Amino acid sequence: MEEEIVARREKGGFWVGLAAVLFYPLTGIARRVYVGAEKIPRQGPALLVMNHISHLDPAVDAVFVHRQKRVPRFLFKESLTRAPILGPIVSGSGQIPVSRGSAAAGDSLKAAHDALEQGKIVVIYPEGTITKDPDGWPKESFTGAARLALQNDVPIIPVARWGTSQIFNGYTKKFTPFPRKTITHLVGDPLDLSAYRGGNTRSATKLREVTQVMMDEVTRLLAEIRHEEPPAAKPGDPA
């Protein structure tokens, strides 16, 4: 009972409330199916590792996490802070900007690390952008999620989501809300990364291995949603 009370009281303030006002109706254009959502901790830190198939994903995933009575913190492209309407929301709600290729690139991982230390839920898309695979399977990913996973003793939870690209295709820019689609989230069990936590957690080889472990599980979950077999080789360029 005490855990449920604590979870209900996690608040995000004005900007999170405004995001909810905008995102809940937006995601209402689709039917929502949540499988395994009880695996999202109702209090305390966790790192959610997810696939990325559409520009709708952050809004849909934010609502998914918020419905579990948690306030998500996303890593997102720094350029979004300058976008009208969305910019003030992502900045004001405590989201974490990523400035790739700049001297400030490492600051985003530090901010994510700090959020986990403060008991927050952090959501990360290791692919960095929507997949370039025409069939929507995950591509090779960056190692930032692995760095966070090895440097923080928190639950690392894989989550696959499917359905958003059928509503909005980020590459064709085609928006197809009708007929009404279904968006499914499937939450896996927390990953056991104990075999990787000893020694040099900054080893490039180890980081690539952990990234592979995480994304293999996300891909397995995605295959379960889609009732399809994933391709033998991952599409996309190496990270």
CSV table of N, CA and C in Angstrom, one decimal, residues 6 26 46 55 61 92 113 122 129 133 146 173 189 202:
chain,number,residue,atom,x,y,z
A,6,VAL,N,3.2,6.2,-2.7
A,6,VAL,CA,4.4,7.0,-3.2
A,6,VAL,C,4.3,7.2,-4.7
A,26,LEU,N,-3.5,13.2,-28.3
A,26,LEU,CA,-2.8,12.8,-29.5
A,26,LEU,C,-2.7,11.3,-29.6
A,46,ALA,N,14.9,3.5,-12.9
A,46,ALA,CA,15.0,2.5,-13.9
A,46,ALA,C,15.4,3.1,-15.2
A,55,HIS,N,8.4,9.3,-35.3
A,55,HIS,CA,8.5,10.6,-34.5
A,55,HIS,C,7.4,10.7,-33.5
A,61,ASP,N,5.3,7.0,-25.9
A,61,ASP,CA,6.0,6.4,-24.8
A,61,ASP,C,5.9,7.2,-23.5
A,92,GLY,N,11.1,22.5,-19.8
A,92,GLY,CA,10.5,22.7,-18.5
A,92,GLY,C,10.2,21.4,-17.8
A,113,HIS,N,22.6,10.1,-15.8
A,113,HIS,CA,23.1,9.5,-14.6
A,113,HIS,C,22.5,10.1,-13.4
A,122,VAL,N,14.4,6.9,-16.7
A,122,VAL,CA,15.0,7.4,-17.8
A,122,VAL,C,14.7,6.5,-19.0
A,129,THR,N,18.0,7.6,-33.5
A,129,THR,CA,17.0,8.2,-34.4
A,129,THR,C,16.1,7.0,-34.9
A,133,ASP,N,15.6,1.0,-41.3
A,133,ASP,CA,15.2,-0.3,-41.9
A,133,ASP,C,13.8,-0.1,-42.4
A,146,ALA,N,24.4,1.6,-22.9
A,146,ALA,CA,25.2,0.6,-22.2
A,146,ALA,C,26.0,1.3,-21.2
A,173,LYS,N,6.7,10.9,-44.4
A,173,LYS,CA,5.9,12.0,-43.8
A,173,LYS,C,4.4,11.7,-44.0
A,189,ASP,N,11.5,-8.6,-19.0
A,189,ASP,CA,12.0,-8.7,-17.7
A,189,ASP,C,13.3,-7.8,-17.6
A,202,ARG,N,34.2,0.8,-19.1
A,202,ARG,CA,34.3,1.8,-20.2
A,202,ARG,C,34.9,1.1,-21.4
